[in-house]
PDB file of C-alpha atoms in Angstrom:
ATOM      1  CA  MET A   1      25.395   7.984  -6.328  1.00 48.00           C
ATOM      2  CA  LYS A   2      21.960   7.191  -5.592  1.00 63.00           C
ATOM      3  CA  THR A   3      20.854   3.631  -5.691  1.00 77.00           C
ATOM      4  CA  LYS A   4      18.071   2.860  -8.042  1.00 88.00           C
ATOM      5  CA  VAL A   5      15.112   1.405  -6.052  1.00 93.00           C
ATOM      6  CA  THR A   6      14.261  -2.134  -7.094  1.00 94.00           C
ATOM      7  CA  LYS A   7      12.798  -3.920  -3.920  1.00 96.00           C
ATOM      8  CA  ALA A   8       9.499  -3.759  -2.252  1.00 97.00           C
ATOM      9  CA  VAL A   9       8.146  -4.821   1.285  1.00 97.00           C
ATOM     10  CA  PHE A  10       4.628  -6.103   1.158  1.00 96.00           C
ATOM     11  CA  PRO A  11       3.510  -6.213   5.150  1.00 95.00           C
ATOM     12  CA  VAL A  12       0.456  -8.634   4.855  1.00 92.00           C
ATOM     13  CA  ALA A  13       0.603 -10.310   8.200  1.00 88.00           C
ATOM     14  CA  GLY A  14      -2.477  -8.668   9.742  1.00 86.00           C
ATOM     15  CA  LEU A  15      -4.971 -11.078  10.776  1.00 82.00           C
ATOM     16  CA  GLY A  16      -7.680  -8.181   9.463  1.00 85.00           C
ATOM     17  CA  THR A  17     -10.263  -9.014  11.731  1.00 88.00           C
ATOM     18  CA  ARG A  18     -12.393  -5.527  10.756  1.00 91.00           C
ATOM     19  CA  PHE A  19     -13.472  -7.654   8.027  1.00 90.00           C
ATOM     20  CA  LEU A  20     -14.412 -10.700   9.698  1.00 90.00           C
ATOM     21  CA  PRO A  21     -16.160 -12.869   8.862  1.00 92.00           C
ATOM     22  CA  ALA A  22     -14.703 -12.899   5.457  1.00 89.00           C
ATOM     23  CA  THR A  23     -11.194 -13.135   6.547  1.00 89.00           C
ATOM     24  CA  LYS A  24     -11.932 -15.667   8.599  1.00 88.00           C
ATOM     25  CA  SER A  25     -10.956 -18.266   5.804  1.00 86.00           C
ATOM     26  CA  ILE A  26      -9.314 -15.552   3.315  1.00 89.00           C
ATOM     27  CA  PRO A  27      -6.527 -13.227   3.546  1.00 91.00           C
ATOM     28  CA  LYS A  28      -7.752  -9.569   3.652  1.00 92.00           C
ATOM     29  CA  GLU A  29      -5.406  -8.510   1.055  1.00 93.00           C
ATOM     30  CA  ILE A  30      -7.323 -10.806  -1.050  1.00 93.00           C
ATOM     31  CA  LEU A  31     -10.243  -8.957  -0.918  1.00 93.00           C
ATOM     32  CA  THR A  32     -11.975  -7.468  -4.303  1.00 94.00           C
ATOM     33  CA  LEU A  33     -11.930  -3.839  -5.468  1.00 94.00           C
ATOM     34  CA  VAL A  34     -14.388  -4.745  -8.626  1.00 94.00           C
ATOM     35  CA  ASP A  35     -12.382  -7.477 -10.015  1.00 91.00           C
ATOM     36  CA  ARG A  36      -9.089  -7.136  -8.051  1.00 93.00           C
ATOM     37  CA  PRO A  37      -7.581  -7.935  -5.231  1.00 95.00           C
ATOM     38  CA  LEU A  38      -6.538  -5.357  -3.114  1.00 95.00           C
ATOM     39  CA  ILE A  39      -3.173  -6.696  -3.226  1.00 95.00           C
ATOM     40  CA  GLN A  40      -2.976  -6.729  -6.787  1.00 95.00           C
ATOM     41  CA  TYR A  41      -3.430  -3.060  -6.647  1.00 96.00           C
ATOM     42  CA  ALA A  42      -0.007  -2.868  -4.881  1.00 96.00           C
ATOM     43  CA  ILE A  43       2.051  -5.055  -7.745  1.00 95.00           C
ATOM     44  CA  ASP A  44       0.616  -3.426 -10.164  1.00 95.00           C
ATOM     45  CA  GLU A  45       1.617   0.358  -8.773  1.00 96.00           C
ATOM     46  CA  ALA A  46       5.094  -1.269  -7.758  1.00 96.00           C
ATOM     47  CA  ARG A  47       5.776  -2.849 -11.260  1.00 95.00           C
ATOM     48  CA  ASP A  48       5.013   0.484 -12.611  1.00 95.00           C
ATOM     49  CA  ALA A  49       7.667   2.195 -10.459  1.00 96.00           C
ATOM     50  CA  GLY A  50      10.064  -0.272 -11.407  1.00 94.00           C
ATOM     51  CA  ILE A  51       9.835  -2.636  -8.688  1.00 95.00           C
ATOM     52  CA  THR A  52      11.529  -5.899  -9.868  1.00 93.00           C
ATOM     53  CA  GLU A  53      11.873  -7.792  -6.656  1.00 93.00           C
ATOM     54  CA  PHE A  54       8.779  -8.362  -4.568  1.00 95.00           C
ATOM     55  CA  ILE A  55       9.367  -8.996  -0.520  1.00 95.00           C
ATOM     56  CA  PHE A  56       5.708 -10.579   1.310  1.00 95.00           C
ATOM     57  CA  VAL A  57       6.000 -10.462   5.094  1.00 95.00           C
ATOM     58  CA  THR A  58       3.367 -13.059   5.780  1.00 91.00           C
ATOM     59  CA  SER A  59       1.969 -14.835   8.635  1.00 87.00           C
ATOM     60  CA  ARG A  60      -0.175 -18.187   9.495  1.00 84.00           C
ATOM     61  CA  GLY A  61      -2.859 -18.369   6.971  1.00 80.00           C
ATOM     62  CA  LYS A  62      -1.842 -16.341   4.180  1.00 83.00           C
ATOM     63  CA  SER A  63      -0.937 -18.990   1.556  1.00 85.00           C
ATOM     64  CA  ALA A  64      -3.960 -17.763  -0.293  1.00 87.00           C
ATOM     65  CA  LEU A  65      -1.538 -15.191  -0.825  1.00 87.00           C
ATOM     66  CA  GLU A  66       1.181 -17.510  -2.695  1.00 86.00           C
ATOM     67  CA  ASP A  67      -1.286 -19.385  -4.956  1.00 88.00           C
ATOM     68  CA  TYR A  68      -2.889 -15.915  -6.341  1.00 90.00           C
ATOM     69  CA  PHE A  69       0.577 -15.209  -7.682  1.00 89.00           C
ATOM     70  CA  ASP A  70       1.311 -18.797  -8.990  1.00 88.00           C
ATOM     71  CA  ARG A  71       0.497 -19.997 -12.371  1.00 89.00           C
ATOM     72  CA  ALA A  72      -2.938 -22.354 -13.025  1.00 89.00           C
ATOM     73  CA  PRO A  73      -2.411 -24.356 -15.480  1.00 90.00           C
ATOM     74  CA  GLU A  74      -5.633 -25.498 -16.025  1.00 92.00           C
ATOM     75  CA  LEU A  75      -7.243 -22.250 -16.174  1.00 92.00           C
ATOM     76  CA  GLU A  76      -4.712 -21.136 -18.968  1.00 90.00           C
ATOM     77  CA  ALA A  77      -5.031 -24.139 -21.403  1.00 93.00           C
ATOM     78  CA  SER A  78      -9.148 -23.469 -20.592  1.00 94.00           C
ATOM     79  CA  LEU A  79      -8.922 -19.537 -21.442  1.00 92.00           C
ATOM     80  CA  ARG A  80      -6.264 -20.167 -24.467  1.00 92.00           C
ATOM     81  CA  ALA A  81      -8.765 -22.981 -25.820  1.00 92.00           C
ATOM     82  CA  LYS A  82     -11.359 -20.852 -26.145  1.00 92.00           C
ATOM     83  CA  ASN A  83      -9.007 -17.690 -27.615  1.00 92.00           C
ATOM     84  CA  LYS A  84     -10.149 -15.384 -24.953  1.00 93.00           C
ATOM     85  CA  THR A  85      -7.223 -13.259 -25.562  1.00 91.00           C
ATOM     86  CA  ASP A  86      -8.431 -10.736 -23.225  1.00 91.00           C
ATOM     87  CA  LEU A  87      -8.688 -12.543 -20.438  1.00 92.00           C
ATOM     88  CA  LEU A  88      -5.547 -13.824 -21.025  1.00 92.00           C
ATOM     89  CA  ASP A  89      -3.929 -10.894 -20.526  1.00 90.00           C
ATOM     90  CA  ILE A  90      -5.866 -10.265 -16.914  1.00 90.00           C
ATOM     91  CA  TYR A  91      -4.342 -13.446 -16.140  1.00 90.00           C
ATOM     92  CA  ASP A  92      -0.963 -13.086 -16.974  1.00 90.00           C
ATOM     93  CA  LYS A  93      -0.809  -9.675 -15.210  1.00 88.00           C
ATOM     94  CA  THR A  94      -1.546 -11.985 -11.841  1.00 89.00           C
ATOM     95  CA  CYS A  95       1.095 -14.209 -12.313  1.00 87.00           C
ATOM     96  CA  MET A  96       5.046 -14.292 -11.408  1.00 86.00           C
ATOM     97  CA  ASP A  97       8.088 -15.161 -12.542  1.00 83.00           C
ATOM     98  CA  SER A  98       9.991 -18.016 -10.709  1.00 81.00           C
ATOM     99  CA  GLY A  99      12.292 -16.175  -7.610  1.00 81.00           C
ATOM    100  CA  ALA A 100      10.131 -12.876  -7.983  1.00 85.00           C
ATOM    101  CA  ILE A 101       8.672 -13.233  -4.958  1.00 91.00           C
ATOM    102  CA  ALA A 102      10.010 -13.856  -1.805  1.00 92.00           C
ATOM    103  CA  TYR A 103       7.968 -14.532   1.286  1.00 92.00           C
ATOM    104  CA  VAL A 104       9.472 -14.549   4.759  1.00 92.00           C
ATOM    105  CA  ARG A 105       7.022 -14.717   8.383  1.00 90.00           C
ATOM    106  CA  GLN A 106       5.823 -12.391  11.245  1.00 88.00           C
ATOM    107  CA  ASN A 107       5.622 -14.896  13.951  1.00 85.00           C
ATOM    108  CA  GLN A 108       4.144 -11.758  16.148  1.00 84.00           C
ATOM    109  CA  ALA A 109       2.168  -9.236  15.543  1.00 81.00           C
ATOM    110  CA  LEU A 110       4.558  -6.615  16.877  1.00 84.00           C
ATOM    111  CA  GLY A 111       3.877  -4.115  14.549  1.00 87.00           C
ATOM    112  CA  LEU A 112       5.035  -2.241  10.958  1.00 91.00           C
ATOM    113  CA  GLY A 113       8.154  -1.707  12.223  1.00 90.00           C
ATOM    114  CA  HIS A 114       8.905  -5.198  13.150  1.00 92.00           C
ATOM    115  CA  ALA A 115       7.387  -6.282   9.714  1.00 93.00           C
ATOM    116  CA  VAL A 116       9.598  -4.126   7.808  1.00 93.00           C
ATOM    117  CA  TRP A 117      12.114  -5.511   9.921  1.00 92.00           C
ATOM    118  CA  CYS A 118      11.487  -9.149   9.343  1.00 92.00           C
ATOM    119  CA  ALA A 119      12.196  -8.637   5.808  1.00 93.00           C
ATOM    120  CA  ARG A 120      16.466  -7.668   6.336  1.00 92.00           C
ATOM    121  CA  ASN A 121      17.896 -10.447   4.982  1.00 93.00           C
ATOM    122  CA  LEU A 122      16.718  -9.789   1.718  1.00 94.00           C
ATOM    123  CA  ILE A 123      17.098  -6.416   1.713  1.00 93.00           C
ATOM    124  CA  GLY A 124      20.371  -6.066   2.330  1.00 89.00           C
ATOM    125  CA  ASP A 125      22.175  -2.828   1.827  1.00 91.00           C
ATOM    126  CA  GLU A 126      19.886  -1.272  -0.678  1.00 93.00           C
ATOM    127  CA  PRO A 127      17.421   1.265  -0.456  1.00 95.00           C
ATOM    128  CA  PHE A 128      13.716  -0.343  -0.888  1.00 96.00           C
ATOM    129  CA  ALA A 129       9.937   0.874  -1.102  1.00 97.00           C
ATOM    130  CA  VAL A 130       7.232  -0.205   1.369  1.00 97.00           C
ATOM    131  CA  LEU A 131       3.635  -0.295  -0.010  1.00 97.00           C
ATOM    132  CA  LEU A 132       0.278  -0.962   2.661  1.00 96.00           C
ATOM    133  CA  PRO A 133      -2.206  -3.038   0.512  1.00 95.00           C
ATOM    134  CA  ASP A 134      -5.096  -1.215   2.869  1.00 94.00           C
ATOM    135  CA  ASP A 135      -3.812   2.214   1.332  1.00 95.00           C
ATOM    136  CA  VAL A 136      -5.168   1.907  -2.487  1.00 96.00           C
ATOM    137  CA  ILE A 137      -4.607   5.394  -4.233  1.00 96.00           C
ATOM    138  CA  ALA A 138      -6.374   6.325  -7.406  1.00 95.00           C
ATOM    139  CA  ALA A 139      -3.726   8.407  -9.219  1.00 95.00           C
ATOM    140  CA  GLU A 140      -3.145   9.139 -13.271  1.00 94.00           C
ATOM    141  CA  LYS A 141       1.050   8.245 -11.967  1.00 96.00           C
ATOM    142  CA  PRO A 142       1.333   6.003  -9.498  1.00 96.00           C
ATOM    143  CA  CYS A 143       2.050   7.210  -6.466  1.00 97.00           C
ATOM    144  CA  LEU A 144       4.947   4.979  -5.847  1.00 97.00           C
ATOM    145  CA  ALA A 145       6.085   6.037  -9.341  1.00 97.00           C
ATOM    146  CA  GLN A 146       5.636  10.013  -8.224  1.00 97.00           C
ATOM    147  CA  MET A 147       7.972   8.993  -5.443  1.00 96.00           C
ATOM    148  CA  VAL A 148      10.348   7.051  -7.021  1.00 96.00           C
ATOM    149  CA  ASP A 149      11.211   9.762  -9.517  1.00 95.00           C
ATOM    150  CA  ALA A 150      11.509  12.539  -6.529  1.00 94.00           C
ATOM    151  CA  TYR A 151      13.933  10.801  -4.620  1.00 94.00           C
ATOM    152  CA  ALA A 152      16.031  10.159  -7.868  1.00 92.00           C
ATOM    153  CA  GLU A 153      16.324  14.197  -6.649  1.00 91.00           C
ATOM    154  CA  THR A 154      16.716  13.724  -2.958  1.00 92.00           C
ATOM    155  CA  GLY A 155      18.234  10.377  -1.725  1.00 90.00           C
ATOM    156  CA  GLY A 156      17.754   9.627   1.894  1.00 92.00           C
ATOM    157  CA  ASN A 157      14.127   8.448   3.185  1.00 94.00           C
ATOM    158  CA  MET A 158      10.502   9.702   1.612  1.00 95.00           C
ATOM    159  CA  VAL A 159       7.491   9.314   2.993  1.00 95.00           C
ATOM    160  CA  ALA A 160       4.112   9.838   1.097  1.00 96.00           C
ATOM    161  CA  ALA A 161       2.022  12.432   2.865  1.00 93.00           C
ATOM    162  CA  MET A 162      -1.284  13.795   2.593  1.00 93.00           C
ATOM    163  CA  GLU A 163      -3.411  15.997   4.415  1.00 91.00           C
ATOM    164  CA  VAL A 164      -6.202  14.678   7.282  1.00 90.00           C
ATOM    165  CA  PRO A 165      -8.690  16.310   9.199  1.00 89.00           C
ATOM    166  CA  ALA A 166      -7.530  17.611  12.462  1.00 85.00           C
ATOM    167  CA  ASP A 167     -10.263  15.002  14.312  1.00 85.00           C
ATOM    168  CA  LYS A 168      -8.748  12.182  12.434  1.00 87.00           C
ATOM    169  CA  ILE A 169      -4.588  13.406  13.096  1.00 88.00           C
ATOM    170  CA  SER A 170      -4.247  11.145  16.206  1.00 85.00           C
ATOM    171  CA  SER A 171      -4.882   8.010  13.901  1.00 85.00           C
ATOM    172  CA  TYR A 172      -1.494   8.302  11.725  1.00 86.00           C
ATOM    173  CA  GLY A 173       2.190   9.343  12.040  1.00 86.00           C
ATOM    174  CA  VAL A 174       2.668  12.990  11.822  1.00 89.00           C
ATOM    175  CA  LEU A 175       4.799  14.988   9.675  1.00 90.00           C
ATOM    176  CA  ASP A 176       6.166  18.207  11.430  1.00 88.00           C
ATOM    177  CA  VAL A 177       7.626  20.054   8.500  1.00 87.00           C
ATOM    178  CA  ASN A 178       7.691  24.013   7.123  1.00 81.00           C
ATOM    179  CA  ALA A 179       5.183  25.610   5.336  1.00 74.00           C
ATOM    180  CA  SER A 180       5.554  25.225   1.510  1.00 74.00           C
ATOM    181  CA  ILE A 181       3.685  24.871  -1.592  1.00 75.00           C
ATOM    182  CA  SER A 182       6.414  22.111  -2.866  1.00 85.00           C
ATOM    183  CA  PRO A 183       5.387  18.130  -3.117  1.00 92.00           C
ATOM    184  CA  THR A 184       8.546  17.639  -1.882  1.00 92.00           C
ATOM    185  CA  LEU A 185       9.050  18.846   1.974  1.00 91.00           C
ATOM    186  CA  LYS A 186      11.573  18.425   4.415  1.00 91.00           C
ATOM    187  CA  VAL A 187      10.549  16.631   7.440  1.00 92.00           C
ATOM    188  CA  LYS A 188      12.134  17.694  11.059  1.00 90.00           C
ATOM    189  CA  GLY A 189      10.759  15.418  12.887  1.00 86.00           C
ATOM    190  CA  MET A 190       7.598  12.859  12.996  1.00 85.00           C
ATOM    191  CA  VAL A 191       5.305  11.126  15.963  1.00 84.00           C
ATOM    192  CA  GLU A 192       3.367   8.223  15.541  1.00 82.00           C
ATOM    193  CA  LYS A 193      -0.612   8.634  16.660  1.00 84.00           C
ATOM    194  CA  PRO A 194      -0.032  11.969  18.504  1.00 85.00           C
ATOM    195  CA  ALA A 195      -2.612  13.068  21.346  1.00 83.00           C
ATOM    196  CA  PRO A 196      -5.521  15.368  20.284  1.00 83.00           C
ATOM    197  CA  GLY A 197      -4.582  19.009  19.573  1.00 82.00           C
ATOM    198  CA  THR A 198      -0.562  18.075  20.264  1.00 85.00           C
ATOM    199  CA  ALA A 199      -0.075  17.261  16.206  1.00 84.00           C
ATOM    200  CA  PRO A 200       2.700  19.007  14.654  1.00 86.00           C
ATOM    201  CA  SER A 201       1.188  19.677  11.569  1.00 87.00           C
ATOM    202  CA  ASN A 202      -1.969  18.012   9.844  1.00 86.00           C
ATOM    203  CA  LEU A 203       0.516  15.935   7.253  1.00 90.00           C
ATOM    204  CA  ALA A 204       0.058  12.267   8.134  1.00 91.00           C
ATOM    205  CA  ALA A 205       1.958   9.792   6.663  1.00 91.00           C
ATOM    206  CA  ILE A 206       0.454   6.733   4.483  1.00 92.00           C
ATOM    207  CA  GLY A 207       1.102   3.657   3.331  1.00 93.00           C
ATOM    208  CA  ARG A 208       4.066   4.535   0.619  1.00 96.00           C
ATOM    209  CA  TYR A 209       7.342   5.049   1.841  1.00 97.00           C
ATOM    210  CA  ILE A 210      11.056   4.603   0.399  1.00 97.00           C
ATOM    211  CA  LEU A 211      13.669   3.692   2.782  1.00 96.00           C
ATOM    212  CA  SER A 212      17.481   3.535   3.312  1.00 94.00           C
ATOM    213  CA  PRO A 213      18.676   0.338   4.992  1.00 93.00           C
ATOM    214  CA  GLN A 214      19.828   2.554   7.656  1.00 93.00           C
ATOM    215  CA  ILE A 215      16.031   2.315   8.912  1.00 93.00           C
ATOM    216  CA  LEU A 216      16.574  -1.400   9.113  1.00 93.00           C
ATOM    217  CA  LYS A 217      19.572  -1.105  11.439  1.00 91.00           C
ATOM    218  CA  ASN A 218      17.593   1.838  13.764  1.00 91.00           C
ATOM    219  CA  LEU A 219      14.626  -1.011  13.893  1.00 90.00           C
ATOM    220  CA  ASP A 220      17.161  -3.895  15.385  1.00 86.00           C
ATOM    221  CA  GLY A 221      16.879  -3.923  19.153  1.00 75.00           C
ATOM    222  CA  GLN A 222      14.201  -0.665  19.221  1.00 70.00           C
ATOM    223  CA  GLY A 223      11.727  -0.756  21.727  1.00 67.00           C
ATOM    224  CA  THR A 224       7.781  -0.583  21.549  1.00 66.00           C
ATOM    225  CA  GLY A 225       5.982   2.966  21.188  1.00 69.00           C
ATOM    226  CA  ALA A 226       2.546   3.742  20.537  1.00 68.00           C
ATOM    227  CA  GLY A 227       0.134   0.977  21.002  1.00 68.00           C
ATOM    228  CA  GLY A 228       2.823  -1.395  22.662  1.00 71.00           C
ATOM    229  CA  GLU A 229       3.778  -2.070  18.940  1.00 78.00           C
ATOM    230  CA  ILE A 230       7.915  -1.330  16.953  1.00 83.00           C
ATOM    231  CA  GLN A 231       6.791   1.390  14.969  1.00 86.00           C
ATOM    232  CA  LEU A 232       8.401   2.169  11.824  1.00 90.00           C
ATOM    233  CA  THR A 233       7.654   6.315  12.499  1.00 86.00           C
ATOM    234  CA  ASP A 234      10.126   6.211  15.021  1.00 88.00           C
ATOM    235  CA  ALA A 235      12.748   4.392  12.934  1.00 90.00           C
ATOM    236  CA  ILE A 236      12.775   7.453  10.708  1.00 90.00           C
ATOM    237  CA  ALA A 237      12.468   9.865  13.328  1.00 88.00           C
ATOM    238  CA  LYS A 238      15.821   8.742  14.380  1.00 89.00           C
ATOM    239  CA  GLU A 239      17.032   9.187  11.091  1.00 90.00           C
ATOM    240  CA  ILE A 240      15.616  12.475  11.250  1.00 90.00           C
ATOM    241  CA  GLU A 241      17.536  13.074  14.363  1.00 88.00           C
ATOM    242  CA  GLN A 242      21.009  11.107  13.298  1.00 89.00           C
ATOM    243  CA  SER A 243      21.334  12.202   9.607  1.00 88.00           C
ATOM    244  CA  ASN A 244      18.451  15.183   8.905  1.00 86.00           C
ATOM    245  CA  ASN A 245      17.365  12.769   5.550  1.00 90.00           C
ATOM    246  CA  VAL A 246      13.995  12.375   5.806  1.00 92.00           C
ATOM    247  CA  TYR A 247      11.438  14.158   2.959  1.00 94.00           C
ATOM    248  CA  GLY A 248       8.010  14.232   3.288  1.00 94.00           C
ATOM    249  CA  TYR A 249       5.843  13.767  -0.501  1.00 94.00           C
ATOM    250  CA  ARG A 250       2.680  15.132  -1.621  1.00 94.00           C
ATOM    251  CA  PHE A 251       1.464  12.787  -4.023  1.00 95.00           C
ATOM    252  CA  GLN A 252      -1.335  13.629  -6.627  1.00 95.00           C
ATOM    253  CA  GLY A 253      -4.277  11.035  -6.221  1.00 95.00           C
ATOM    254  CA  GLN A 254      -6.884  10.360  -4.217  1.00 95.00           C
ATOM    255  CA  ARG A 255      -5.838   7.872  -1.288  1.00 96.00           C
ATOM    256  CA  PHE A 256      -8.550   5.391  -0.044  1.00 96.00           C
ATOM    257  CA  ASP A 257      -8.336   3.818   3.536  1.00 94.00           C
ATOM    258  CA  CYS A 258      -9.236   0.185   2.588  1.00 95.00           C
ATOM    259  CA  GLY A 259      -8.292  -1.488   5.846  1.00 92.00           C
ATOM    260  CA  THR A 260     -12.084   0.210   7.111  1.00 93.00           C
ATOM    261  CA  LYS A 261     -15.487  -0.999   5.561  1.00 94.00           C
ATOM    262  CA  ALA A 262     -16.414   2.276   4.534  1.00 95.00           C
ATOM    263  CA  GLY A 263     -13.163   3.314   3.022  1.00 95.00           C
ATOM    264  CA  PHE A 264     -13.550  -0.006   0.801  1.00 95.00           C
ATOM    265  CA  LEU A 265     -16.900   0.561   0.107  1.00 96.00           C
ATOM    266  CA  GLN A 266     -16.087   4.074  -1.149  1.00 96.00           C
ATOM    267  CA  ALA A 267     -13.075   2.849  -3.026  1.00 96.00           C
ATOM    268  CA  THR A 268     -15.420   0.315  -4.463  1.00 96.00           C
ATOM    269  CA  VAL A 269     -18.058   3.062  -5.846  1.00 95.00           C
ATOM    270  CA  ALA A 270     -14.869   4.943  -7.135  1.00 95.00           C
ATOM    271  CA  PHE A 271     -13.309   2.610  -9.231  1.00 96.00           C
ATOM    272  CA  GLY A 272     -16.005   1.199 -10.446  1.00 95.00           C
ATOM    273  CA  LEU A 273     -17.239   4.570 -11.757  1.00 95.00           C
ATOM    274  CA  ALA A 274     -14.209   4.870 -13.389  1.00 94.00           C
ATOM    275  CA  ARG A 275     -14.333   1.703 -15.204  1.00 94.00           C
ATOM    276  CA  PRO A 276     -16.181   2.961 -18.744  1.00 94.00           C
ATOM    277  CA  GLU A 277     -17.904  -0.829 -18.997  1.00 94.00           C
ATOM    278  CA  LEU A 278     -19.146   0.051 -15.608  1.00 94.00           C
ATOM    279  CA  ARG A 279     -20.053   3.525 -15.441  1.00 94.00           C
ATOM    280  CA  ASP A 280     -23.250   3.937 -16.693  1.00 94.00           C
ATOM    281  CA  GLU A 281     -25.225   1.289 -14.771  1.00 94.00           C
ATOM    282  CA  LEU A 282     -23.518   1.955 -11.580  1.00 94.00           C
ATOM    283  CA  GLU A 283     -24.339   5.385 -11.885  1.00 94.00           C
ATOM    284  CA  ASP A 284     -28.034   5.306 -12.948  1.00 92.00           C
ATOM    285  CA  TYR A 285     -28.465   2.591  -9.731  1.00 93.00           C
ATOM    286  CA  ILE A 286     -26.829   5.121  -7.402  1.00 92.00           C
ATOM    287  CA  TYR A 287     -29.040   7.971  -8.693  1.00 91.00           C
ATOM    288  CA  ASP A 288     -32.281   5.615  -8.251  1.00 90.00           C
ATOM    289  CA  MET A 289     -30.982   4.954  -4.574  1.00 89.00           C
ATOM    290  CA  MET A 290     -30.945   8.306  -3.729  1.00 90.00           C
ATOM    291  CA  ALA A 291     -34.262   9.662  -5.404  1.00 91.00           C
ATOM    292  CA  MET A 292     -36.010   6.589  -3.416  1.00 89.00           C
ATOM    293  CA  ARG A 293     -33.919   7.995   0.235  1.00 86.00           C
ATOM    294  CA  GLN A 294     -35.380  11.349  -1.079  1.00 86.00           C
ATOM    295  CA  ALA A 295     -38.937  10.422  -1.269  1.00 87.00           C
ATOM    296  CA  ALA A 296     -38.800   8.152   1.588  1.00 84.00           C
ATOM    297  CA  GLU A 297     -37.734  11.291   3.791  1.00 77.00           C
TER     298      GLU A 297
END
């Protein structure tokens, strides 16, 4: 019998140096995509997938994340007094019940695998999801909800996967799979950041996982891998060797890498255009800007 996935880990300990100077004083995960912080997109996706327990792996300087999900009595009272029910609905989605979120510290920057391992005592002996807030996915049905449905059929471990151009594949964990048109793929192997020309496929793992508690045991005492970090990919690869129970899942949707400035800007435009109240004005601006550029050329 497969256990329902109700816990999710959010590794949010990174310094966000690619977004300096903004991240000197605020966590990268609080940067707003249109009008919602990156972390809110990840939390909403997890909620839609049935997650009820949220584990943040944080570091020094991340207290703004804790404050964001707390209640703000003065703001709430002001919105109620002015009968701004639409804004109250938005506000309510940013508040988490007491005990729903737990925070653990990653006191050394030792990689994603180490960050997940830091949450081991809160995960216990249950399957769990991992969501990287940098990866924002626009989808009719949220990515993690798609994966939870597929996981109900397979069990084991599941990694969200997408096709990546050959010149960029060496930046990812890459899946070795048999050719198939099915969204769910049996994984034969995984390699983190393969050297150019050595990748087993063009199918890359991105920031959504459903993992068994055995992965945490694999991480116990695991040495460093690519980049001198403790890689989650290596722990998953070990599970392939030992239990042959890892699956890739080709999700339906568009992924934006909001850990880069270009990806963040692309996501801002895409999510802005998806909002009816913003679309017309934003489209007019884009068309005017393109026309001016063409005229200048």
